[in-house]
Short mmCIF file of C-alpha atoms and ligand atoms in Angstrom, two decimals:
data_model
loop_
_atom_site.label_atom_id
_atom_site.label_comp_id
_atom_site.label_asym_id
_atom_site.label_seq_id
_atom_site.Cartn_x
_atom_site.Cartn_y
_atom_site.Cartn_z
CA MET A 19 134.34 -51.80 115.87
CA GLN A 20 134.28 -49.72 112.73
CA LEU A 21 137.27 -49.57 110.42
CA ALA A 22 137.85 -47.33 107.43
CA ASP A 23 136.87 -48.70 104.01
CA ARG A 24 140.46 -48.33 102.85
CA VAL A 25 141.72 -50.96 105.30
CA GLN A 26 138.79 -53.38 105.07
CA HIS A 27 140.41 -55.36 102.25
CA LEU A 28 144.01 -54.39 102.90
CA LYS A 29 146.09 -57.54 103.30
CA PRO A 30 149.23 -57.61 105.45
CA SER A 31 152.49 -57.57 103.47
CA ALA A 32 153.08 -61.25 102.62
CA THR A 33 156.87 -60.94 102.82
CA LEU A 34 156.74 -59.49 106.32
CA ALA A 35 153.89 -61.74 107.49
CA ILE A 36 155.64 -64.97 106.46
CA SER A 37 158.93 -63.87 107.96
CA ALA A 38 157.12 -63.04 111.23
CA LYS A 39 155.43 -66.46 111.19
CA ALA A 40 158.80 -68.20 110.65
CA GLN A 41 160.26 -66.29 113.60
CA GLU A 42 157.30 -67.22 115.80
CA LEU A 43 157.67 -70.90 114.94
CA LYS A 44 161.42 -70.73 115.62
CA ALA A 45 160.78 -69.07 119.00
CA ALA A 46 158.33 -71.86 119.82
CA GLY A 47 161.16 -74.37 119.31
CA HIS A 48 160.43 -75.55 115.73
CA ASP A 49 163.29 -76.23 113.38
CA ILE A 50 162.68 -73.57 110.70
CA LEU A 51 164.88 -72.38 107.84
CA SER A 52 163.56 -69.09 106.49
CA LEU A 53 164.13 -68.05 102.89
CA SER A 54 161.20 -65.67 103.16
CA VAL A 55 162.06 -62.03 103.72
CA GLY A 56 164.58 -60.25 101.52
CA GLU A 57 167.14 -58.99 103.98
CA PRO A 58 170.95 -59.22 103.81
CA ASP A 59 172.29 -61.49 106.55
CA PHE A 60 175.42 -59.32 106.90
CA PRO A 61 175.92 -56.82 109.72
CA THR A 62 175.82 -53.15 108.75
CA PRO A 63 179.46 -52.15 107.95
CA LYS A 64 181.38 -50.75 110.91
CA HIS A 65 182.08 -47.25 109.57
CA ILE A 66 178.30 -46.78 109.13
CA CYS A 67 177.54 -47.92 112.70
CA ASP A 68 180.35 -45.67 113.97
CA ALA A 69 178.77 -42.65 112.27
CA ALA A 70 175.52 -43.40 114.11
CA LYS A 71 177.33 -43.77 117.45
CA ASN A 72 179.13 -40.49 116.86
CA ALA A 73 175.81 -38.81 116.03
CA ILE A 74 174.35 -39.93 119.35
CA ASP A 75 177.45 -38.83 121.26
CA ALA A 76 177.31 -35.44 119.53
CA GLY A 77 173.67 -35.06 120.55
CA PHE A 78 172.37 -35.24 117.00
CA THR A 79 169.06 -36.48 118.33
CA ARG A 80 166.55 -33.77 117.46
CA TYR A 81 164.17 -33.21 114.57
CA THR A 82 165.82 -32.60 111.25
CA ALA A 83 164.28 -30.95 108.20
CA VAL A 84 161.35 -33.07 106.97
CA PRO A 85 162.92 -34.15 103.62
CA GLY A 86 166.22 -35.02 105.33
CA THR A 87 169.36 -33.19 106.41
CA PRO A 88 170.93 -31.04 103.68
CA ASP A 89 174.08 -33.17 104.01
CA LEU A 90 172.28 -36.46 103.45
CA ARG A 91 170.26 -35.05 100.57
CA ALA A 92 173.53 -33.86 99.02
CA ALA A 93 175.10 -37.29 99.63
CA ALA A 94 172.17 -39.01 97.88
CA ALA A 95 172.42 -36.56 94.97
CA GLY A 96 176.17 -37.32 94.96
CA TYR A 97 175.42 -41.04 94.66
CA PHE A 98 173.69 -40.43 91.32
CA LYS A 99 176.60 -38.27 90.15
CA GLN A 100 179.24 -40.79 91.22
CA HIS A 101 177.58 -43.88 89.76
CA TYR A 102 175.51 -42.57 86.88
CA GLY A 103 177.09 -39.21 86.00
CA VAL A 104 173.90 -37.32 86.77
CA GLN A 105 173.82 -33.72 88.03
CA ALA A 106 171.33 -33.40 90.87
CA GLY A 107 171.10 -31.21 93.93
CA PRO A 108 169.56 -31.60 97.41
CA GLU A 109 166.36 -30.03 96.03
CA ASN A 110 165.94 -33.15 93.87
CA ILE A 111 166.08 -35.54 96.84
CA ILE A 112 163.71 -36.55 99.63
CA ILE A 113 164.80 -38.93 102.39
CA GLY A 114 162.03 -41.30 103.49
CA ASN A 115 161.51 -44.17 105.89
CA GLY A 116 162.92 -46.69 103.43
CA GLY A 117 162.41 -46.72 99.69
CA LYS A 118 158.98 -47.99 100.71
CA GLN A 119 157.81 -44.69 102.19
CA CYS A 120 159.29 -42.73 99.29
CA LEU A 121 157.19 -44.78 96.90
CA TYR A 122 154.11 -44.47 99.10
CA ASN A 123 154.60 -40.69 99.22
CA LEU A 124 155.03 -40.56 95.46
CA PHE A 125 151.77 -42.43 94.79
CA GLN A 126 149.95 -40.20 97.28
CA ALA A 127 151.48 -37.09 95.72
CA VAL A 128 150.67 -37.77 92.07
CA LEU A 129 147.69 -40.13 91.81
CA ASN A 130 144.02 -39.22 91.72
CA PRO A 131 141.07 -41.60 92.11
CA GLY A 132 140.49 -43.43 88.84
CA ASP A 133 144.07 -43.08 87.57
CA HIS A 134 145.62 -46.26 86.20
CA VAL A 135 149.09 -47.44 87.22
CA LEU A 136 150.83 -50.03 85.04
CA ILE A 137 152.60 -52.69 87.11
CA PRO A 138 154.54 -55.45 85.36
CA ALA A 139 154.10 -58.83 87.11
CA PRO A 140 155.72 -60.47 88.93
CA TYR A 141 155.80 -57.35 91.08
CA TRP A 142 156.91 -56.52 94.60
CA VAL A 143 154.05 -57.23 97.00
CA SER A 144 153.39 -53.67 98.13
CA TYR A 145 152.94 -51.92 94.76
CA PRO A 146 149.25 -52.77 94.16
CA PRO A 147 148.06 -52.04 97.74
CA MET A 148 149.96 -48.74 97.76
CA VAL A 149 148.35 -47.72 94.47
CA GLU A 150 144.92 -48.64 95.83
CA LEU A 151 145.55 -46.68 99.02
CA ALA A 152 146.04 -43.65 96.77
CA GLY A 153 142.59 -44.35 95.24
CA ALA A 154 144.05 -45.42 91.89
CA LYS A 155 143.80 -48.69 89.96
CA PRO A 156 146.72 -51.11 89.53
CA VAL A 157 146.77 -52.47 85.96
CA ILE A 158 148.85 -55.63 86.00
CA ILE A 159 150.91 -56.57 82.93
CA PRO A 160 151.82 -60.24 83.12
CA SER A 161 155.13 -61.69 81.97
CA THR A 162 156.26 -65.29 81.68
CA ALA A 163 159.24 -67.29 82.89
CA GLU A 164 159.91 -68.09 79.20
CA ALA A 165 160.30 -64.34 78.52
CA GLY A 166 162.71 -64.04 81.45
CA PHE A 167 159.95 -62.28 83.42
CA LYS A 168 160.34 -59.07 81.43
CA ILE A 169 157.66 -57.07 79.66
CA SER A 170 157.86 -55.40 76.27
CA VAL A 171 156.92 -51.95 75.00
CA ALA A 172 154.19 -53.70 72.97
CA ALA A 173 152.65 -54.98 76.23
CA LEU A 174 152.73 -51.44 77.66
CA GLU A 175 151.09 -50.13 74.51
CA ALA A 176 148.33 -52.75 74.80
CA ALA A 177 147.64 -51.86 78.44
CA HIS A 178 147.69 -48.09 77.90
CA THR A 179 144.45 -46.10 78.11
CA PRO A 180 143.75 -42.37 78.50
CA LYS A 181 143.60 -43.06 82.25
CA THR A 182 147.18 -44.38 82.45
CA ARG A 183 149.12 -42.06 84.74
CA MET A 184 152.11 -44.07 85.95
CA LEU A 185 154.31 -47.09 85.29
CA VAL A 186 156.32 -48.80 88.04
CA LEU A 187 159.48 -50.51 86.84
CA ASN A 188 161.65 -52.55 89.20
CA SER A 189 165.04 -53.58 87.80
CA PRO A 190 166.74 -55.65 89.19
CA SER A 191 163.42 -57.23 90.06
CA ASN A 192 162.09 -58.46 93.36
CA PRO A 193 160.98 -61.32 93.13
CA THR A 194 162.53 -62.59 89.86
CA GLY A 195 166.03 -61.08 89.75
CA ALA A 196 165.38 -60.08 86.12
CA CYS A 197 167.37 -57.07 84.90
CA TYR A 198 166.40 -54.93 81.94
CA THR A 199 169.24 -53.99 79.59
CA GLN A 200 170.21 -50.37 78.94
CA LYS A 201 168.46 -50.55 75.58
CA GLU A 202 165.29 -51.98 77.10
CA LEU A 203 165.28 -49.37 79.87
CA GLU A 204 165.66 -46.58 77.35
CA ALA A 205 162.89 -47.97 75.14
CA ILE A 206 160.49 -48.24 78.10
CA ALA A 207 161.38 -44.75 79.33
CA ALA A 208 160.96 -43.31 75.83
CA TRP A 209 157.54 -44.95 75.60
CA ALA A 210 156.50 -43.52 79.00
CA ILE A 211 157.68 -40.02 78.10
CA ALA A 212 155.95 -40.12 74.72
CA HIS A 213 152.69 -41.15 76.41
CA ASN A 214 152.94 -38.62 79.25
CA VAL A 215 153.18 -41.47 81.76
CA LEU A 216 155.23 -40.94 84.92
CA LEU A 217 157.84 -43.69 85.21
CA ALA A 218 158.68 -44.68 88.80
CA ALA A 219 161.95 -46.60 88.64
CA ASP A 220 162.44 -48.69 91.78
CA GLU A 221 166.21 -49.28 91.78
CA ILE A 222 166.65 -50.53 95.35
CA TYR A 223 168.82 -53.45 94.07
CA ASP A 224 170.85 -51.42 91.53
CA GLN A 225 174.27 -52.39 92.94
CA LEU A 226 173.40 -56.07 93.34
CA VAL A 227 173.97 -57.30 89.79
CA TYR A 228 176.05 -60.34 88.86
CA ASP A 229 178.09 -61.95 86.09
CA GLY A 230 180.23 -58.81 85.78
CA LYS A 231 177.25 -56.63 84.86
CA THR A 232 177.46 -52.87 85.37
CA PRO A 233 174.73 -51.31 87.54
CA LEU A 234 172.17 -49.46 85.43
CA SER A 235 169.82 -46.63 86.31
CA LEU A 236 167.12 -44.50 84.78
CA ALA A 237 168.69 -41.48 86.52
CA PRO A 238 170.18 -40.22 83.21
CA MET A 239 166.67 -40.39 81.70
CA TRP A 240 165.41 -38.45 84.73
CA GLU A 241 168.01 -35.76 84.12
CA LYS A 242 166.67 -35.21 80.61
CA ASN A 243 162.99 -35.66 81.53
CA PRO A 244 162.57 -34.66 85.18
CA GLU A 245 158.78 -34.40 84.94
CA HIS A 246 158.41 -37.94 83.62
CA VAL A 247 160.85 -40.04 85.64
CA VAL A 248 161.32 -40.54 89.38
CA VAL A 249 164.09 -42.81 90.68
CA LEU A 250 163.71 -44.59 94.02
CA ASN A 251 166.53 -46.17 95.97
CA GLY A 252 167.65 -46.73 99.55
CA THR A 253 170.41 -47.94 101.79
CA ALA A 254 168.73 -51.15 103.03
CA LYS A 255 169.79 -53.69 100.44
CA THR A 256 173.08 -52.20 99.21
CA PHE A 257 174.57 -51.49 102.64
CA ALA A 258 172.81 -54.15 104.77
CA MET A 259 170.80 -51.46 106.54
CA THR A 260 167.23 -52.83 106.46
CA GLY A 261 166.37 -51.84 110.02
CA TRP A 262 167.70 -48.29 109.75
CA ARG A 263 164.94 -47.33 107.34
CA VAL A 264 166.58 -44.82 105.07
CA GLY A 265 165.45 -44.54 101.47
CA TYR A 266 165.55 -41.71 98.97
CA ALA A 267 163.86 -40.49 95.82
CA LEU A 268 165.37 -38.49 92.98
CA ALA A 269 162.74 -36.28 91.39
CA HIS A 270 161.73 -32.92 90.01
CA PRO A 271 161.66 -30.34 92.86
CA ASP A 272 157.87 -29.99 92.53
CA TYR A 273 157.39 -33.71 93.23
CA ILE A 274 159.87 -33.45 96.10
CA LYS A 275 157.96 -30.51 97.59
CA ALA A 276 154.62 -32.34 97.35
CA MET A 277 156.09 -35.48 98.93
CA THR A 278 157.65 -33.33 101.66
CA ARG A 279 154.26 -31.78 102.49
CA LEU A 280 152.82 -35.29 102.88
CA GLN A 281 155.73 -36.48 104.98
CA GLY A 282 155.52 -33.36 107.14
CA GLN A 283 151.92 -34.18 107.96
CA SER A 284 152.56 -37.87 108.58
CA THR A 285 155.95 -39.12 109.79
CA SER A 286 158.19 -36.00 109.71
CA ASN A 287 161.89 -36.68 109.26
CA VAL A 288 163.58 -40.08 109.22
CA CYS A 289 165.44 -40.85 112.49
CA SER A 290 168.25 -38.28 112.81
CA VAL A 291 170.84 -40.88 113.85
CA ALA A 292 169.93 -43.18 110.95
CA GLN A 293 170.39 -40.25 108.58
CA LYS A 294 173.98 -39.80 109.78
CA ALA A 295 174.57 -43.51 109.25
CA ALA A 296 173.12 -43.31 105.73
CA GLU A 297 175.35 -40.35 104.91
CA ALA A 298 178.40 -42.40 105.90
CA ALA A 299 177.09 -45.26 103.75
CA LEU A 300 176.53 -43.13 100.66
CA ARG A 301 179.82 -41.28 100.99
CA GLY A 302 181.89 -44.27 102.06
CA GLY A 303 182.46 -46.16 98.81
CA LEU A 304 181.46 -49.68 97.92
CA ALA A 305 184.30 -51.82 99.32
CA GLU A 306 182.07 -53.74 101.77
CA VAL A 307 179.26 -53.85 99.23
CA GLU A 308 181.59 -55.64 96.79
CA VAL A 309 182.26 -58.33 99.41
CA MET A 310 178.54 -58.83 100.07
CA LYS A 311 177.81 -58.84 96.35
CA LYS A 312 180.36 -61.62 95.78
CA ALA A 313 178.66 -63.68 98.49
CA PHE A 314 175.21 -63.09 96.93
CA GLU A 315 176.51 -64.13 93.52
CA ARG A 316 178.02 -67.31 94.98
CA ARG A 317 174.69 -68.07 96.65
CA ARG A 318 172.78 -67.36 93.45
CA ASN A 319 174.99 -69.96 91.75
CA LEU A 320 174.52 -72.41 94.61
CA ALA A 321 170.74 -71.97 94.54
CA MET A 322 170.56 -72.37 90.76
CA ASP A 323 172.73 -75.53 90.87
CA ILE A 324 170.14 -77.09 93.19
CA VAL A 325 167.01 -75.74 91.47
CA ASN A 326 168.29 -76.92 88.07
CA THR A 327 168.14 -80.50 89.39
CA TRP A 328 164.44 -80.16 90.19
CA PRO A 329 162.30 -81.91 87.55
CA ASP A 330 159.84 -79.85 85.47
CA VAL A 331 160.72 -76.60 87.20
CA LEU A 332 161.49 -73.51 85.14
CA CYS A 333 163.60 -70.83 86.80
CA PRO A 334 165.20 -68.07 84.70
CA ARG A 335 168.68 -67.39 86.06
CA PRO A 336 168.42 -64.23 88.19
CA GLN A 337 170.88 -61.54 87.17
CA GLY A 338 170.43 -59.32 90.21
CA ALA A 339 168.77 -58.79 93.63
CA PHE A 340 168.77 -61.86 95.92
CA TYR A 341 165.78 -64.01 95.05
CA ILE A 342 164.99 -67.00 92.88
CA PHE A 343 161.47 -67.40 91.56
CA PRO A 344 161.01 -70.93 90.20
CA ASP A 345 157.82 -71.92 88.40
CA MET A 346 156.61 -74.97 90.34
CA HIS A 347 153.14 -75.38 88.86
CA HIS A 348 153.83 -78.80 87.34
CA HIS A 349 153.98 -80.11 90.90
CA PHE A 350 150.69 -78.67 92.09
CA THR A 351 148.15 -81.36 93.01
CA LYS A 352 144.50 -81.47 94.02
CA ALA A 353 145.52 -81.26 97.67
CA MET A 354 148.18 -78.62 96.95
CA PRO A 355 146.64 -76.61 94.10
CA ASP A 356 148.59 -73.35 94.21
CA SER A 357 151.65 -71.47 95.47
CA THR A 358 150.06 -70.65 98.83
CA ALA A 359 149.24 -74.32 99.47
CA MET A 360 152.75 -75.37 98.41
CA CYS A 361 154.36 -72.85 100.80
CA ALA A 362 152.09 -74.04 103.63
CA PHE A 363 153.09 -77.65 102.84
CA LEU A 364 156.81 -76.80 102.83
CA LEU A 365 156.55 -74.96 106.14
CA ASP A 366 154.60 -77.77 107.72
CA LYS A 367 156.51 -80.78 106.34
CA ALA A 368 160.03 -79.41 105.93
CA GLY A 369 160.18 -76.32 108.14
CA ILE A 370 161.07 -74.15 105.14
CA ALA A 371 159.57 -70.66 104.85
CA ALA A 372 159.14 -69.26 101.34
CA VAL A 373 156.76 -66.66 99.94
CA PRO A 374 153.94 -67.77 97.59
CA GLY A 375 154.19 -66.36 94.08
CA ALA A 376 150.54 -65.33 94.38
CA ALA A 377 151.67 -62.42 96.56
CA PHE A 378 153.79 -61.20 93.62
CA GLY A 379 151.10 -61.70 90.99
CA ASN A 380 152.23 -65.12 89.69
CA ASP A 381 150.59 -68.09 91.38
CA ASN A 382 152.77 -70.65 89.54
CA CYS A 383 155.93 -69.66 91.37
CA LEU A 384 157.51 -69.57 94.83
CA ARG A 385 160.00 -66.93 95.99
CA PHE A 386 163.10 -68.05 97.87
CA SER A 387 165.49 -65.40 99.20
CA TYR A 388 169.17 -66.30 99.01
CA ALA A 389 170.26 -63.50 101.35
CA VAL A 390 171.06 -66.17 103.95
CA SER A 391 174.22 -68.12 104.79
CA ASP A 392 175.46 -70.68 102.24
CA GLU A 393 174.75 -73.47 104.75
CA THR A 394 171.16 -72.35 105.37
CA LEU A 395 170.55 -71.94 101.66
CA GLU A 396 171.96 -75.31 100.67
CA SER A 397 170.24 -77.17 103.44
CA ALA A 398 166.88 -75.41 102.90
CA LEU A 399 166.74 -75.91 99.12
CA THR A 400 167.94 -79.51 99.42
CA LYS A 401 165.10 -80.11 101.86
CA VAL A 402 162.60 -78.49 99.49
CA GLY A 403 163.75 -80.83 96.72
CA LYS A 404 163.55 -83.92 98.94
CA THR A 405 160.13 -82.95 100.30
CA LEU A 406 158.58 -82.25 96.91
CA PHE A 407 160.36 -84.65 94.58
CA GLY A 408 161.49 -87.46 96.91
N1 LIG B 1281 161.49 -55.95 100.23
C1 LIG B 1281 161.81 -57.05 101.08
C2 LIG B 1281 161.12 -58.31 100.60
O1 LIG B 1281 160.48 -58.29 99.59
C3 LIG B 1281 161.54 -56.68 102.50
C4 LIG B 1281 160.15 -56.84 103.04
C5 LIG B 1281 159.17 -55.89 102.49
O2 LIG B 1281 159.18 -54.72 102.86
O3 LIG B 1281 158.40 -56.35 101.64
O4 LIG B 1281 161.24 -59.33 101.24
#
């Protein structure tokens, strides 16, 4: 059988693959606790489900406009106005199949073969493959646990070449939970604008920030520099809507039009019923989100209390999202030399599923999701500690 060159070396998404493996093992009767995929364990709030039910009952089951219904595009634009004081209209919004497809569309719409895309590491697993699928080159900028897993403008400057076309910034970060400050965000955006680099701000976890922090966004920078900033977000993480697949991008109308042409030739519109649900989510306030956020913060604290007892493990305290990313390399051995081997060992010996840091561009670390019940989290991390440190 002959496959296209572009998929010959394409690896499956590690987050999804490990979660699928954990589910398979569970179904086969093994005792597995999965801290692998990043997915809220809460049900989608009732008013959102009701909007979907009403949409079905009203027969809202046909194609919609490719970039989304005008109402949902207006609701997404309204989100940026409500939370970040930004004036945007439906023409600045495309609705995609998750933030994931919006980002994929963006790369396809703006990158040419040979372009360089700066990606700070640790990064979300799908950024480099998506960049490569657009024919461009991911240029990874490493960061350290000691630096709180954040990169500096100096590091961007060092990585910049005439081929640099884009920078992907994810704050709060998956997998580290690191959050850039307003000042840092502005400095990075100013650098990108000055260098004619398009800044793709992946803000899928914007509402999930802890310790009383205020959500931050690059949307105000977009408003002033619409050709140099694109903001990506979605309903999955904020509203516990992972399976509904509704994401959105805020961008200059020319980017939106290009992404719409791509989407029109590939997937067409996002599920009509899911769009109605997303509209209810975006217009419905954040009362339920606040409850989920409190639970995530409690679990972050619980996870850190356990991880802080682990010897010779460095884990910057996450300030957002729902992952911890401890550096475990002091415990690698000849038989267990890297993050992939350590995850395999934990799955085999303790029945704990975690994602190897290698998939996020840092082979010293393991990613544990704390978007699970307190009991699962406590029992899983306690088992990890017992299995590795006795
Ligand atoms: N973004 C989530 C994660 O990192 C969901 C899975 C995925 O699409 O990668 O676990």
